[in-house]
Each structure stands twice: as C-alpha cells, then as structure tokens.
Amino acid sequence: LITYLDERSIRYVFSFSLIVFAISTGLLYRYDHSVVSVIILLVPGVLTACLYNQARKNFSDMFYYLILDGLMAFSAILFLISGI
C-alpha cells in the first residue's frame, strides 16, 4: 500500500493508524486493564510517532529492523519488567 501512495496519503494512513491504535488501547481501560498496562501499551506507539520524521529520511535497514520493528516487542519487555 505504501509504495502506491504519495507522501501526503502515507501521512494520512500513518496518522489514522496511530489514532485507531491510541483509541483502541485507551478502551482497554474499560475492560478491566490497569492504567499501567494501558500506558505500557501506548509507549511504543508514542515512540513510533516520534520517529516518523526520522524514518522518512533514514532508509537504513538497521534503523527499520532494530528500532521500528523492535518497538513491536518493546511493550512485551515493558510488561515483563512491570510484572517483576
């Protein structure tokens, strides 16, 4: 999808995805998840949003594999640490 869209459309898709992510994660609080759990799940999304401009300029495989893909596992690591 990203290869077919222009820069503006990609920004809209990214923003829409982050909004849906934030709303759905926030709604977890209504289903008996703690505030700490919701915040832990929101951290990787916030970090991804902060890295958006750098990701547009940096095309390094290491950046994408280690940083952006690594953020997917980051919430699991945070959950593990918070449970200790």
PDB file of C-alpha atoms in Angstrom:
ATOM      1  CA  LEU A   1       0.000   0.000   0.000  1.00  0.00           C
ATOM      2  CA  ILE A   2       2.742   2.444   0.933  1.00  0.00           C
ATOM      3  CA  THR A   3       4.510   2.020  -2.407  1.00  0.00           C
ATOM      4  CA  TYR A   4       1.371   3.103  -4.279  1.00  0.00           C
ATOM      5  CA  LEU A   5       0.589   6.209  -2.215  1.00  0.00           C
ATOM      6  CA  ASP A   6       2.098   9.653  -2.349  1.00  0.00           C
ATOM      7  CA  GLU A   7       3.755  11.330   0.668  1.00  0.00           C
ATOM      8  CA  ARG A   8       0.597  13.100   1.824  1.00  0.00           C
ATOM      9  CA  SER A   9      -1.515   9.944   1.671  1.00  0.00           C
ATOM     10  CA  ILE A  10       1.105   7.997   3.592  1.00  0.00           C
ATOM     11  CA  ARG A  11       0.991  10.632   6.327  1.00  0.00           C
ATOM     12  CA  TYR A  12      -2.805  10.276   6.479  1.00  0.00           C
ATOM     13  CA  VAL A  13      -2.605   6.475   6.715  1.00  0.00           C
ATOM     14  CA  PHE A  14       0.050   6.732   9.436  1.00  0.00           C
ATOM     15  CA  SER A  15      -1.954   9.313  11.403  1.00  0.00           C
ATOM     16  CA  PHE A  16      -5.152   7.310  11.070  1.00  0.00           C
ATOM     17  CA  SER A  17      -3.370   4.166  12.237  1.00  0.00           C
ATOM     18  CA  LEU A  18      -1.964   5.946  15.284  1.00  0.00           C
ATOM     19  CA  ILE A  19      -5.369   7.390  16.168  1.00  0.00           C
ATOM     20  CA  VAL A  20      -7.035   3.975  15.920  1.00  0.00           C
ATOM     21  CA  PHE A  21      -4.179   2.480  17.946  1.00  0.00           C
ATOM     22  CA  ALA A  22      -4.481   5.107  20.692  1.00  0.00           C
ATOM     23  CA  ILE A  23      -8.276   4.848  20.908  1.00  0.00           C
ATOM     24  CA  SER A  24      -8.338   1.054  20.958  1.00  0.00           C
ATOM     25  CA  THR A  25      -5.541   0.926  23.533  1.00  0.00           C
ATOM     26  CA  GLY A  26      -7.307   3.513  25.674  1.00  0.00           C
ATOM     27  CA  LEU A  27     -10.507   1.479  25.521  1.00  0.00           C
ATOM     28  CA  LEU A  28      -8.696  -1.415  27.174  1.00  0.00           C
ATOM     29  CA  TYR A  29      -9.054   0.502  30.435  1.00  0.00           C
ATOM     30  CA  ARG A  30     -12.811  -0.029  30.210  1.00  0.00           C
ATOM     31  CA  TYR A  31     -12.226  -3.787  30.071  1.00  0.00           C
ATOM     32  CA  ASP A  32     -10.509  -4.025  33.472  1.00  0.00           C
ATOM     33  CA  HIS A  33      -6.940  -3.395  32.359  1.00  0.00           C
ATOM     34  CA  SER A  34      -4.910  -1.240  34.707  1.00  0.00           C
ATOM     35  CA  VAL A  35      -3.739   2.248  33.848  1.00  0.00           C
ATOM     36  CA  VAL A  36      -0.150   0.984  33.961  1.00  0.00           C
ATOM     37  CA  SER A  37      -0.952  -1.687  31.372  1.00  0.00           C
ATOM     38  CA  VAL A  38      -2.564   0.840  29.053  1.00  0.00           C
ATOM     39  CA  ILE A  39       0.396   3.214  29.387  1.00  0.00           C
ATOM     40  CA  ILE A  40       2.850   0.391  28.729  1.00  0.00           C
ATOM     41  CA  LEU A  41       0.979  -0.465  25.542  1.00  0.00           C
ATOM     42  CA  LEU A  42       0.907   3.198  24.463  1.00  0.00           C
ATOM     43  CA  VAL A  43       4.670   3.748  24.854  1.00  0.00           C
ATOM     44  CA  PRO A  44       5.732   2.002  21.594  1.00  0.00           C
ATOM     45  CA  GLY A  45       3.079   3.933  19.649  1.00  0.00           C
ATOM     46  CA  VAL A  46       4.285   7.244  21.056  1.00  0.00           C
ATOM     47  CA  LEU A  47       7.893   6.338  20.241  1.00  0.00           C
ATOM     48  CA  THR A  48       6.892   5.344  16.711  1.00  0.00           C
ATOM     49  CA  ALA A  49       5.114   8.662  16.252  1.00  0.00           C
ATOM     50  CA  CYS A  50       8.223  10.499  17.464  1.00  0.00           C
ATOM     51  CA  LEU A  51      10.403   8.595  14.991  1.00  0.00           C
ATOM     52  CA  TYR A  52       8.154   9.232  11.970  1.00  0.00           C
ATOM     53  CA  ASN A  53      10.127  12.178  10.581  1.00  0.00           C
ATOM     54  CA  GLN A  54      13.429  10.368  11.017  1.00  0.00           C
ATOM     55  CA  ALA A  55      12.014   7.269   9.309  1.00  0.00           C
ATOM     56  CA  ARG A  56      11.101   9.393   6.286  1.00  0.00           C
ATOM     57  CA  LYS A  57      14.739  10.481   5.925  1.00  0.00           C
ATOM     58  CA  ASN A  58      16.644   7.405   7.091  1.00  0.00           C
ATOM     59  CA  PHE A  59      16.382   4.365   4.820  1.00  0.00           C
ATOM     60  CA  SER A  60      18.868   2.211   6.731  1.00  0.00           C
ATOM     61  CA  ASP A  61      17.862  -1.424   7.151  1.00  0.00           C
ATOM     62  CA  MET A  62      19.289  -1.396  10.662  1.00  0.00           C
ATOM     63  CA  PHE A  63      17.033   1.513  11.622  1.00  0.00           C
ATOM     64  CA  TYR A  64      13.954  -0.305  10.378  1.00  0.00           C
ATOM     65  CA  TYR A  65      14.816  -3.767  11.684  1.00  0.00           C
ATOM     66  CA  LEU A  66      16.254  -2.851  15.063  1.00  0.00           C
ATOM     67  CA  ILE A  67      14.372   0.289  16.011  1.00  0.00           C
ATOM     68  CA  LEU A  68      10.977   0.327  14.308  1.00  0.00           C
ATOM     69  CA  ASP A  69      10.383  -3.426  14.250  1.00  0.00           C
ATOM     70  CA  GLY A  70      11.903  -3.714  17.703  1.00  0.00           C
ATOM     71  CA  LEU A  71       9.219  -1.418  19.061  1.00  0.00           C
ATOM     72  CA  MET A  72       6.705  -4.209  18.458  1.00  0.00           C
ATOM     73  CA  ALA A  73       8.447  -6.290  21.104  1.00  0.00           C
ATOM     74  CA  PHE A  74       9.064  -3.330  23.400  1.00  0.00           C
ATOM     75  CA  SER A  75       5.648  -3.463  25.090  1.00  0.00           C
ATOM     76  CA  ALA A  76       6.183  -7.146  25.890  1.00  0.00           C
ATOM     77  CA  ILE A  77       9.504  -6.310  27.510  1.00  0.00           C
ATOM     78  CA  LEU A  78       7.879  -3.472  29.472  1.00  0.00           C
ATOM     79  CA  PHE A  79       5.127  -5.842  30.653  1.00  0.00           C
ATOM     80  CA  LEU A  80       7.726  -8.321  31.780  1.00  0.00           C
ATOM     81  CA  ILE A  81       9.644  -5.684  33.711  1.00  0.00           C
ATOM     82  CA  SER A  82       6.496  -4.209  35.286  1.00  0.00           C
ATOM     83  CA  GLY A  83       5.424  -7.646  36.476  1.00  0.00           C
ATOM     84  CA  ILE A  84       8.631  -8.174  38.437  1.00  0.00           C
TER      85      ILE A  84
END
